[in-house]
PDB file of C-alpha atoms in Angstrom:
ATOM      1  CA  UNK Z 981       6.455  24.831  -6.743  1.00 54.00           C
ATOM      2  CA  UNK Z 982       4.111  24.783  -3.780  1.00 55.00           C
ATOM      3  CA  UNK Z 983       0.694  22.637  -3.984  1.00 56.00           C
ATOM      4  CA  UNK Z 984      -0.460  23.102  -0.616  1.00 52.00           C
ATOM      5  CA  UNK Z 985      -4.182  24.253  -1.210  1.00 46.00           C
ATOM      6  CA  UNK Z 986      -6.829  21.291  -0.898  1.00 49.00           C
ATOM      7  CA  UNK Z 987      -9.872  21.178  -3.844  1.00 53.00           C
ATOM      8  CA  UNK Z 988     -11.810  20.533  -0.312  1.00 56.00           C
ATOM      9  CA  UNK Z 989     -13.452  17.525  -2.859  1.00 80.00           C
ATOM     10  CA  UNK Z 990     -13.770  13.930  -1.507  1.00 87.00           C
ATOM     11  CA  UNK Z 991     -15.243  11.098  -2.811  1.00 89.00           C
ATOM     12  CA  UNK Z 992     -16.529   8.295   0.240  1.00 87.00           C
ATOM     13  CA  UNK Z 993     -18.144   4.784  -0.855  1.00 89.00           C
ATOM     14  CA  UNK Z 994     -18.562   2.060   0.495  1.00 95.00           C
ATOM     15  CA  UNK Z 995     -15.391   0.537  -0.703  1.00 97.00           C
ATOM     16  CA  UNK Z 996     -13.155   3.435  -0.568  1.00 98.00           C
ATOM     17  CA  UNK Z 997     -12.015   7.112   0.196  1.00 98.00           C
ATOM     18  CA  UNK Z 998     -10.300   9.348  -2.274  1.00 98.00           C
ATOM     19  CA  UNK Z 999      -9.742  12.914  -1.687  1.00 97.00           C
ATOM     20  CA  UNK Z1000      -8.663  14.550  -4.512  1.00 97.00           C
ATOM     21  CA  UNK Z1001      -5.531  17.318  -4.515  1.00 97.00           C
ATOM     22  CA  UNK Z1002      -4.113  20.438  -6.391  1.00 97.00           C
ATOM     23  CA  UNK Z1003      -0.749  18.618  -6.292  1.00 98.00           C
ATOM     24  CA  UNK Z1004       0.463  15.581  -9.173  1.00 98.00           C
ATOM     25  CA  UNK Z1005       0.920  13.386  -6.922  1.00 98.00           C
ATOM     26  CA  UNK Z1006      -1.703  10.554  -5.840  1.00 98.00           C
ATOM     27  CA  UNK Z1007      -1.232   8.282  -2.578  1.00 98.00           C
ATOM     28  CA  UNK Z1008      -2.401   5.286  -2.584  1.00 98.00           C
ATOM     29  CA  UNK Z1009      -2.734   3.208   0.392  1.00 98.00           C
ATOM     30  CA  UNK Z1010      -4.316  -0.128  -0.601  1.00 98.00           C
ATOM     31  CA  UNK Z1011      -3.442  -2.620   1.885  1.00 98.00           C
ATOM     32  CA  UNK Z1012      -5.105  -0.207   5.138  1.00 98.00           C
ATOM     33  CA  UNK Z1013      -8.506  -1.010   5.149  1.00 98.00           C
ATOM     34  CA  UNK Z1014      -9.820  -3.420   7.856  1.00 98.00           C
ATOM     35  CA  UNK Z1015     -13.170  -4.637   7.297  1.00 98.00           C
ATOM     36  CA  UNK Z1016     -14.558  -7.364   6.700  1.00 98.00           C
ATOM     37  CA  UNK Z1017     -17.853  -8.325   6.441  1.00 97.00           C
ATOM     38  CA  UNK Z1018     -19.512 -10.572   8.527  1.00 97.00           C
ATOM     39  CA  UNK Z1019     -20.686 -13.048   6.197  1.00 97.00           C
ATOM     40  CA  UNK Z1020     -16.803 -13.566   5.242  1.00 98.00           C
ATOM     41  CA  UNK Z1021     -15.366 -13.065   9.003  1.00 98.00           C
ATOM     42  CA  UNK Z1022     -17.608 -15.982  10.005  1.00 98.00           C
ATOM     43  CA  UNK Z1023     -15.348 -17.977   8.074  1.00 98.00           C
ATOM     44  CA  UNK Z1024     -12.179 -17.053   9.397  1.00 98.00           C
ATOM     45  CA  UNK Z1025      -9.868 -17.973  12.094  1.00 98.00           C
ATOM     46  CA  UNK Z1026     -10.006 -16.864  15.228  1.00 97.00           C
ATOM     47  CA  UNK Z1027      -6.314 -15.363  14.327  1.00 97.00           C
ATOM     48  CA  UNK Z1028      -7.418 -14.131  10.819  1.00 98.00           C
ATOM     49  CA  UNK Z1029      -9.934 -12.043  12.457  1.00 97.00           C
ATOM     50  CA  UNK Z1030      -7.851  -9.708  13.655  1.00 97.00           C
ATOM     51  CA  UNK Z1031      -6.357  -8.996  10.509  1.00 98.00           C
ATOM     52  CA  UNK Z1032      -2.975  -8.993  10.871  1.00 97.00           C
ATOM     53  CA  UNK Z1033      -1.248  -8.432   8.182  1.00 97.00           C
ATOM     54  CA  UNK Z1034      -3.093  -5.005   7.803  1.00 98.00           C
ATOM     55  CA  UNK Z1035      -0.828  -1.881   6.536  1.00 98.00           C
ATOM     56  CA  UNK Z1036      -1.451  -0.689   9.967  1.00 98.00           C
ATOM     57  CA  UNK Z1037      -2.270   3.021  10.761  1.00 98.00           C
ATOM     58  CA  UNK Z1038      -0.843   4.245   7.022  1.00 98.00           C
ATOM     59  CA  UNK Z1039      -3.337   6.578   5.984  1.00 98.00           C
ATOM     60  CA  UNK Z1040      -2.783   8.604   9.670  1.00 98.00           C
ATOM     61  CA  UNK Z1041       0.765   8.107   8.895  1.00 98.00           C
ATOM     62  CA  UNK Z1042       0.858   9.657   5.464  1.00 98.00           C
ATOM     63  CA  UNK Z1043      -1.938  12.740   6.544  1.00 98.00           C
ATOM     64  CA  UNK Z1044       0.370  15.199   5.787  1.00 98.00           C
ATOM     65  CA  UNK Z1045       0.826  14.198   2.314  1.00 98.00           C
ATOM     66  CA  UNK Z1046      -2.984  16.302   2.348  1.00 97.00           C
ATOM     67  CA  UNK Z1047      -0.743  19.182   3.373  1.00 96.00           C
ATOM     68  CA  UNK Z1048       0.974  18.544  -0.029  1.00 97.00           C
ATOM     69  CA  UNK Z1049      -1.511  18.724  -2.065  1.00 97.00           C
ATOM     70  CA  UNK Z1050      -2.029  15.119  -2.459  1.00 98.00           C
ATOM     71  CA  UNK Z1051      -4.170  13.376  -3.142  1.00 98.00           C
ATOM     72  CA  UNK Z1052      -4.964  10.202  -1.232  1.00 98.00           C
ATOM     73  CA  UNK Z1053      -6.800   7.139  -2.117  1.00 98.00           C
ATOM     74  CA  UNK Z1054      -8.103   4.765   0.667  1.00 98.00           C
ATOM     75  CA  UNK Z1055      -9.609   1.383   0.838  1.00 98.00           C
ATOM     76  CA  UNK Z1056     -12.489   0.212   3.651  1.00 98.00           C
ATOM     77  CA  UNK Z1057     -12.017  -3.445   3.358  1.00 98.00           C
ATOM     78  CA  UNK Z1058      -9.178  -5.768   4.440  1.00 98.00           C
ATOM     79  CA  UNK Z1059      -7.118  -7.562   1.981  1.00 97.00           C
ATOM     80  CA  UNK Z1060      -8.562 -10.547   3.451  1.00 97.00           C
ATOM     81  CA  UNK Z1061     -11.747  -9.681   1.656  1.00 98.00           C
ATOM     82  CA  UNK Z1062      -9.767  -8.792  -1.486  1.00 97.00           C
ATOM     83  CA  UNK Z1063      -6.608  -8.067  -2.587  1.00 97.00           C
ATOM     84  CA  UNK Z1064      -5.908  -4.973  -4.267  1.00 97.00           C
ATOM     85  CA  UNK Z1065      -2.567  -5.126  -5.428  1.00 96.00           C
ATOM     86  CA  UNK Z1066      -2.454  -8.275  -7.048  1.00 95.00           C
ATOM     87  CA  UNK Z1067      -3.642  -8.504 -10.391  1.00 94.00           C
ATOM     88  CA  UNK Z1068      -7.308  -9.686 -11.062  1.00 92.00           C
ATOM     89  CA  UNK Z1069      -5.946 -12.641 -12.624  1.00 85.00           C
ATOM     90  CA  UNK Z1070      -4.049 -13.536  -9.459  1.00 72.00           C
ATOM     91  CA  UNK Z1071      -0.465 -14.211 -10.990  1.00 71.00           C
ATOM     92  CA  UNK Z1072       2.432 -14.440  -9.043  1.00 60.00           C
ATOM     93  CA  UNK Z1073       4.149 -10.990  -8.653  1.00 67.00           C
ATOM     94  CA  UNK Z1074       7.683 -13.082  -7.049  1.00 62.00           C
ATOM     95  CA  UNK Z1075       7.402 -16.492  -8.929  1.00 59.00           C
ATOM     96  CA  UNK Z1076       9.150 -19.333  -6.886  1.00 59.00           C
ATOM     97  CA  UNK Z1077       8.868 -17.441  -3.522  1.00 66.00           C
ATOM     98  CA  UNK Z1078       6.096 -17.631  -0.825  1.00 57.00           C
ATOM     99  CA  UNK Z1079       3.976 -14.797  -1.526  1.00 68.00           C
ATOM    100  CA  UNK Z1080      -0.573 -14.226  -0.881  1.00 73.00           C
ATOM    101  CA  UNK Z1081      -2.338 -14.138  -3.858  1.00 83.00           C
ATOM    102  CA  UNK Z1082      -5.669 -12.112  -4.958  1.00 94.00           C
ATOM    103  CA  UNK Z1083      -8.222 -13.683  -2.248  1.00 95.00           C
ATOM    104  CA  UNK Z1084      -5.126 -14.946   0.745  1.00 95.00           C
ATOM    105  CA  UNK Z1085      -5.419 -18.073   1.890  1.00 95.00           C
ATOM    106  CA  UNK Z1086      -2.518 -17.800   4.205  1.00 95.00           C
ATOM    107  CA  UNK Z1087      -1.188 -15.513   6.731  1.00 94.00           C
ATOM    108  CA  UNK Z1088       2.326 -13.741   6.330  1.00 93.00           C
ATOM    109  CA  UNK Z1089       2.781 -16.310   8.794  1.00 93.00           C
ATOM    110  CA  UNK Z1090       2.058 -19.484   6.143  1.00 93.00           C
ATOM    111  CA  UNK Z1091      -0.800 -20.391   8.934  1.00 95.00           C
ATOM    112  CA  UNK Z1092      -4.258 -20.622   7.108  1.00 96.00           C
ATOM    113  CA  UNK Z1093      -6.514 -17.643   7.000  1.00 97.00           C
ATOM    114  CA  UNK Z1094      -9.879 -19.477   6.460  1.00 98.00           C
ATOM    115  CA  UNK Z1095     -11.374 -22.146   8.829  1.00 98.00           C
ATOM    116  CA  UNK Z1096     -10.987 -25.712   7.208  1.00 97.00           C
ATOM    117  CA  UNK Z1097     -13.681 -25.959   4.027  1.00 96.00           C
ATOM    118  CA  UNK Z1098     -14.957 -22.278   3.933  1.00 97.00           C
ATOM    119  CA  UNK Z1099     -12.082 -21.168   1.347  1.00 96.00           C
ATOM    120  CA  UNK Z1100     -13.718 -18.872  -1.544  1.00 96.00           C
ATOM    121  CA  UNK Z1101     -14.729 -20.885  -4.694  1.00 96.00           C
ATOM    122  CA  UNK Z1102     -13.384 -19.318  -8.187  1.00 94.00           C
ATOM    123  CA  UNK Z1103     -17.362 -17.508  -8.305  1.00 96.00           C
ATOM    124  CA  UNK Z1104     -16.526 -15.841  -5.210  1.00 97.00           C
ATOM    125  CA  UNK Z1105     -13.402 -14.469  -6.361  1.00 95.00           C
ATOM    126  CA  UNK Z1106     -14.507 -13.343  -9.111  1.00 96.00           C
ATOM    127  CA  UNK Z1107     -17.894 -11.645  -7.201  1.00 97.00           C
ATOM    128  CA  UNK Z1108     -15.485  -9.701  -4.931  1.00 97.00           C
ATOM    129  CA  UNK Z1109     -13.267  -8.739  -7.904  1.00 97.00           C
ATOM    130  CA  UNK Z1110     -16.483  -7.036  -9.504  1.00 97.00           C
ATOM    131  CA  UNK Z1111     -17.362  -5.602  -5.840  1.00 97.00           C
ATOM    132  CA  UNK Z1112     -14.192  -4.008  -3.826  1.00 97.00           C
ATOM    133  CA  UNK Z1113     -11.085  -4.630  -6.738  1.00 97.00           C
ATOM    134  CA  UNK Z1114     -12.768  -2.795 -10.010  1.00 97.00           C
ATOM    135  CA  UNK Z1115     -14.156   0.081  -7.866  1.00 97.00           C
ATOM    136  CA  UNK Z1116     -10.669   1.006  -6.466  1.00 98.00           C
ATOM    137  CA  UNK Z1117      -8.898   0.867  -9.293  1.00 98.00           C
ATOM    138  CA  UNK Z1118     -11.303   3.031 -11.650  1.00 98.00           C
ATOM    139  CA  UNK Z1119     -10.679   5.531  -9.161  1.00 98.00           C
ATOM    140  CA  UNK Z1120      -7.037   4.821  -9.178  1.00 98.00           C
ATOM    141  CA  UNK Z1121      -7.126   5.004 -12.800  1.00 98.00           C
ATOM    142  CA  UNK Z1122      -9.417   7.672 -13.308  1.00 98.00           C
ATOM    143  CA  UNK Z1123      -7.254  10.444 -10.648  1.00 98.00           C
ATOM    144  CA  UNK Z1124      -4.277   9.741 -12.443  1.00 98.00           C
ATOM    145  CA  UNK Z1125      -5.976  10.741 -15.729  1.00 98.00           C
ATOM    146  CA  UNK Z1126      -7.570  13.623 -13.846  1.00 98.00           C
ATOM    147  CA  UNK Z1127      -4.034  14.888 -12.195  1.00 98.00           C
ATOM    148  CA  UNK Z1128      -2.118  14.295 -15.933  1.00 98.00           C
ATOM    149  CA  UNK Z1129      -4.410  16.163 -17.608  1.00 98.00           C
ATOM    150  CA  UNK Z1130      -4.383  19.097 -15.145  1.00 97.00           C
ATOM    151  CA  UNK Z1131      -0.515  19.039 -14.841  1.00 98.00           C
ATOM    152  CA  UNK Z1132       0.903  17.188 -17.756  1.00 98.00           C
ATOM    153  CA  UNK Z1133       2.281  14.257 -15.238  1.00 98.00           C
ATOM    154  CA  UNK Z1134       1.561  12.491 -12.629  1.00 98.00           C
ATOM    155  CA  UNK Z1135       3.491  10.780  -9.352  1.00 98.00           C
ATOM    156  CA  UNK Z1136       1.736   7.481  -8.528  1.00 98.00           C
ATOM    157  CA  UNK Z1137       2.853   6.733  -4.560  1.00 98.00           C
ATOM    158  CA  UNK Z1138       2.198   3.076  -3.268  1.00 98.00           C
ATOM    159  CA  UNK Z1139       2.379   3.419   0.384  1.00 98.00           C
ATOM    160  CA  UNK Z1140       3.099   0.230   2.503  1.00 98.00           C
ATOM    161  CA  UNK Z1141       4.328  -1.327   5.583  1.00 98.00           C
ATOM    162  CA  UNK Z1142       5.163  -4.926   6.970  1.00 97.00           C
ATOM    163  CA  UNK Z1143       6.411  -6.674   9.958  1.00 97.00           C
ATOM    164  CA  UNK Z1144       9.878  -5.974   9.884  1.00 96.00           C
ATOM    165  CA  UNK Z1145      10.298 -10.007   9.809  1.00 94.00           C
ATOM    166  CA  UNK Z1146       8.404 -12.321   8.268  1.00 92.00           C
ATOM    167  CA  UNK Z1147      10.248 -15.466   7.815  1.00 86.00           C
ATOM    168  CA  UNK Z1148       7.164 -16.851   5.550  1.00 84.00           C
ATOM    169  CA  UNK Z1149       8.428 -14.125   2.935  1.00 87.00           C
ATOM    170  CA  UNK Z1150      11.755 -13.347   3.130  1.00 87.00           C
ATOM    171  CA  UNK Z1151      14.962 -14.517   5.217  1.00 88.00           C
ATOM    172  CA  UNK Z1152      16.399 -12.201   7.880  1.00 92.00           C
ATOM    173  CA  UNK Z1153      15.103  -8.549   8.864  1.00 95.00           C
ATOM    174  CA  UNK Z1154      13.992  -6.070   6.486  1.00 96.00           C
ATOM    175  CA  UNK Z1155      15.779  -2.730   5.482  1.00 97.00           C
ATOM    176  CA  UNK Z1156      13.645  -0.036   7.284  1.00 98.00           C
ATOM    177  CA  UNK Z1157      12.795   1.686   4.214  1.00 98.00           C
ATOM    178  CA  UNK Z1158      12.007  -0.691   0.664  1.00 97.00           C
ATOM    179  CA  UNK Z1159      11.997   1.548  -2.312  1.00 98.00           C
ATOM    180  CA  UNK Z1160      10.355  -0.273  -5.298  1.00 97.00           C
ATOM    181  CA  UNK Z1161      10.228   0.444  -8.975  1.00 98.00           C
ATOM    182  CA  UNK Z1162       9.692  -2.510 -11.061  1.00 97.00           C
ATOM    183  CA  UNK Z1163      13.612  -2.613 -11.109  1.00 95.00           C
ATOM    184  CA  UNK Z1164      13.815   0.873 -12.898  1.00 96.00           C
ATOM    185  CA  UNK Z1165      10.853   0.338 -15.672  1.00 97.00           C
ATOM    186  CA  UNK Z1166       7.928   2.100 -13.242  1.00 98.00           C
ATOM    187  CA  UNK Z1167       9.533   5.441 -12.646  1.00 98.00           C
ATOM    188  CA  UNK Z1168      12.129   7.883 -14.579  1.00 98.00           C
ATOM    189  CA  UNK Z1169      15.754   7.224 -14.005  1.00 98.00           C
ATOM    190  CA  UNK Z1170      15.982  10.910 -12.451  1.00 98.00           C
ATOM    191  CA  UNK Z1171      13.204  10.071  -9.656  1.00 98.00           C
ATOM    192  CA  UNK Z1172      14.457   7.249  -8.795  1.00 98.00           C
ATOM    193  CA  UNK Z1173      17.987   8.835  -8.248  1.00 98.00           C
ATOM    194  CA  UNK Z1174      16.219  11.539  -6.406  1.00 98.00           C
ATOM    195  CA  UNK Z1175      14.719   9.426  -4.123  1.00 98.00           C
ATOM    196  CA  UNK Z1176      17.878   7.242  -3.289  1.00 98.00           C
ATOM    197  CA  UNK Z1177      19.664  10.570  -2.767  1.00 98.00           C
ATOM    198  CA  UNK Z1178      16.781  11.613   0.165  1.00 98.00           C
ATOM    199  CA  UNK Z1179      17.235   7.997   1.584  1.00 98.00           C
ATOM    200  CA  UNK Z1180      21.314   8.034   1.075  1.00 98.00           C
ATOM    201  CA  UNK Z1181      21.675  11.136   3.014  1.00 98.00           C
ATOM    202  CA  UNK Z1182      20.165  10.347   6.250  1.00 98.00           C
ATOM    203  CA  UNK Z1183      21.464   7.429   8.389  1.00 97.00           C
ATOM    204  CA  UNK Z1184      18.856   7.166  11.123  1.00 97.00           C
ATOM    205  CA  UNK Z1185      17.197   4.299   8.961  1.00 98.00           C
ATOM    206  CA  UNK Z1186      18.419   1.412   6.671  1.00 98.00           C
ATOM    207  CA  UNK Z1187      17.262   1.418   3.317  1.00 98.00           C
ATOM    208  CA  UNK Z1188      17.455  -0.432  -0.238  1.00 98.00           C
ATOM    209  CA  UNK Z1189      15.850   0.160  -3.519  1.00 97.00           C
ATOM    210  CA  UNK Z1190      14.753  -2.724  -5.341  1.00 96.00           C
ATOM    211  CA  UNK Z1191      15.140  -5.288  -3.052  1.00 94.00           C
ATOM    212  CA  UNK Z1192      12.584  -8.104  -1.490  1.00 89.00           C
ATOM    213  CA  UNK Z1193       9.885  -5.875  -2.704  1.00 90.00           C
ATOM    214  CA  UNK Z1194      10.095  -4.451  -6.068  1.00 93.00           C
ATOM    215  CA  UNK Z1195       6.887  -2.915  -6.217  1.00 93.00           C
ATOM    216  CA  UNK Z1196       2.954  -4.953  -6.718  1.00 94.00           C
ATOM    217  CA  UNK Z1197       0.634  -4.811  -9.284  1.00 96.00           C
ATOM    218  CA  UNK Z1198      -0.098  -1.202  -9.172  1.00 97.00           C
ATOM    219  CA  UNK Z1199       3.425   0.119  -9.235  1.00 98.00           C
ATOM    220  CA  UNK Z1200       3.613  -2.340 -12.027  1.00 96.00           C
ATOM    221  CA  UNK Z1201       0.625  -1.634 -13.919  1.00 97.00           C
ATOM    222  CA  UNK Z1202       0.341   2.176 -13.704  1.00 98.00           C
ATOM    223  CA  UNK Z1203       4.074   2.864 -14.020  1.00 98.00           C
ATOM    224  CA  UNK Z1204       3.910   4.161 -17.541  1.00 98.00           C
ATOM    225  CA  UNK Z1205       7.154   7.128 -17.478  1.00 98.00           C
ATOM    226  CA  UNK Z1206       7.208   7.131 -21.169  1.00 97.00           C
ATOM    227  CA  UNK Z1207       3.592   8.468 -20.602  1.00 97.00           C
ATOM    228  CA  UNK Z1208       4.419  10.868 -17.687  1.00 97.00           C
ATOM    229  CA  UNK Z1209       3.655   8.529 -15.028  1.00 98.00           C
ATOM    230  CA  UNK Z1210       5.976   7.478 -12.360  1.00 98.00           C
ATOM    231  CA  UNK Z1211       4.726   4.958  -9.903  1.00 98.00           C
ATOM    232  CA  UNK Z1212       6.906   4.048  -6.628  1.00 98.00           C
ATOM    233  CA  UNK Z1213       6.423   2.319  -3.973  1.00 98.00           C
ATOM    234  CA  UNK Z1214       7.449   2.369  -0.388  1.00 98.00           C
ATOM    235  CA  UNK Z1215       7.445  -0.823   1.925  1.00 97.00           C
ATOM    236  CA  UNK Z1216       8.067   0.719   5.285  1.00 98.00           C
ATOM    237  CA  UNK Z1217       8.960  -1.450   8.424  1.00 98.00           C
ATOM    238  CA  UNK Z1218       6.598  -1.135  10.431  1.00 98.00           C
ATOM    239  CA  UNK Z1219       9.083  -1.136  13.818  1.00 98.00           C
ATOM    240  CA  UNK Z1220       9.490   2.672  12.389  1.00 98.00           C
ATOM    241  CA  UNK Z1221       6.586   3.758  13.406  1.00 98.00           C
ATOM    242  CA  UNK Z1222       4.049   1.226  15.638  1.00 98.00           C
ATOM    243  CA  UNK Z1223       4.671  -1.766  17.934  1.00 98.00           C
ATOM    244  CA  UNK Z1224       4.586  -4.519  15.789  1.00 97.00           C
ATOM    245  CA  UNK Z1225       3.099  -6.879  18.298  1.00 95.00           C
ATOM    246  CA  UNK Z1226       0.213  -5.019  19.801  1.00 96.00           C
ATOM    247  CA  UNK Z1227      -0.141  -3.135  16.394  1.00 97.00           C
ATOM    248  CA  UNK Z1228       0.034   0.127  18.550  1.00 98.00           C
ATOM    249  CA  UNK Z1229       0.504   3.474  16.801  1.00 98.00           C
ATOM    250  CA  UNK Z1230       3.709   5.190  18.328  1.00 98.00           C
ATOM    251  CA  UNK Z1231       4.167   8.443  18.232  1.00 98.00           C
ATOM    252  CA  UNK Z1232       6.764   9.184  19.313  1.00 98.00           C
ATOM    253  CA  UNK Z1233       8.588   6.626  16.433  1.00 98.00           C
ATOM    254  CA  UNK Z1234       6.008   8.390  13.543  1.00 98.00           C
ATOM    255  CA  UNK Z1235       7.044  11.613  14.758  1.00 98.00           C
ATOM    256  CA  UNK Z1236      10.784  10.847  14.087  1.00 98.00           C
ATOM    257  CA  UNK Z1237      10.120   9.069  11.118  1.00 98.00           C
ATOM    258  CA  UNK Z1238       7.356  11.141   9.267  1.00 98.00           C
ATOM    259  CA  UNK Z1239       9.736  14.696   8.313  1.00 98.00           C
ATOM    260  CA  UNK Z1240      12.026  11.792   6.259  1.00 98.00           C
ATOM    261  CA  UNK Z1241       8.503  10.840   4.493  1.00 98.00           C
ATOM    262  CA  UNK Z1242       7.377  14.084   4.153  1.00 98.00           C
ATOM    263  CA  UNK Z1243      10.971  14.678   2.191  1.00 98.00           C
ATOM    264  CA  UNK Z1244      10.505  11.374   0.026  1.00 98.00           C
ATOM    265  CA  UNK Z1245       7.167  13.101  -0.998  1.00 98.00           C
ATOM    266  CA  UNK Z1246       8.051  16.901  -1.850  1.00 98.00           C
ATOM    267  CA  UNK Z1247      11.110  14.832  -4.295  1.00 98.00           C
ATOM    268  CA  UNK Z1248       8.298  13.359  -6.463  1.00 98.00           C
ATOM    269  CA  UNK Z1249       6.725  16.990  -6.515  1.00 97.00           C
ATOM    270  CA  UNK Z1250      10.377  18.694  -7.818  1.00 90.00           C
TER     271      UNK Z1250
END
């Protein structure tokens, strides 16, 4: 079934972007933003300023999904400021392993993200919880309602990317593509099958489902299949499609890398 006509509806805020789609199937894309406000950059490091550890260039990556029928959901702020997949209580999603929490006070690179004494106080927190967290997810929440009720299901897509190594977080490079669903519970046996046979029949990239990065707090909290929604989430390398140093868009890489994406997405569709 083809989904490829746009509602031409969009919804812009200060906090976020969603365009909404004929398609069941909602991107998400909640580690791109790269704001941050001056009165919280004026606390930062020098290196922190620059965000790096940004889900760089994934909403021009993922533009096609529009094509789809998608819809997309995109955040203006950095996760610096906030962020949004973590739970708003802020507990651990990898207990026992270096991880960032809800407000980061470290780099993927364990080096501090705040200058010494500025860290947000628990009021803070909880003041940019109210201001950039709540408003993302009751639009998360409320297009997933929207796209189940119009097509009796709904595809939740977490997309991601990372340094290909980040010794901080994990030992060793990282597969090219990280599939992640909660270890089975966020998606339906069949998807997830589907998906692994898209990924298992190419071998211009590495993959693994399930592995360093099971899936956040979204993929964890909206992943209801019992209720007809499947949430999955991709952690793509980001040596597939950028420089990783300069945090240059390639395009030559995107272009080789996007038809495989574009294949991952018309799966969840059937």
């Amino acid at each position: 079934m083809a989904y490829h006509a746009a509602m031409d509806l969009q919804t812009d805020t200060d906090t976020y972007t969603l365009h909404r789609g004929t398609a069941p199937l909602l991107v998400s894309l909640p580690h791109d933003g790269t704001h941050v406000p001056d009165a919280i950059a004026a606390r930062l490091t020098d290196a922190a300023r620059r965000v790096p550890d940004t889900d760089w260039h994934v909403a021009r990556l993922y533009a096609f999904a529009r094509d789809l029928g998608a819809s997309v959901l995109v955040p203006r702020h950095s996760r610096y400021v906030i962020d949004l997949n973590r739970g708003e209580d802020d507990v651990s999603l990898y207990p026992g392993q270096n991880t960032t929490g809800l407000c980061p006070l470290v780099r993927f690179s364990g080096e501090p993200v705040y200058r010494k004494g500025r860290v947000p106080d628990e009021a803070e927190v909880r003041s940019r919880v109210q201001r950039y967290w709540r408003p993302y997810h009751a639009a998360l929440a409320g297009e997933l309602a929207r796209i189940r009720s119009a097509h009796g299901r709904a595809v939740l897509w977490e997309g991601h990317s990372i340094r290909g190594e980040v010794p901080f977080l994990f030992d060793g490079p990282l597969p090219d593509f990280n599939l992640g669903t909660a270890a089975g519970t966020s998606c339906s046996p069949a998807l997830q099958k589907a998906l692994e046979g898209v990924l298992a029949a190419q071998a211009d990239y590495r993959w693994v489902a399930n592995g360093r990065f099971k899936g956040g707090h979204i993929t964890r909290h909206y992943g209801r299949p019992g209720e007809g929604v499947d949430a999955v989430q991709l952690e793509l390398a980001q040596r597939t499609y950028m420089d990783e140093d300069s945090f240059a868009w390639d395009a030559e890489r995107a272009a080789r890398v996007q038809p495989l994406l574009r294949r991952l997405l018309e799966t969840t569709l059937g």
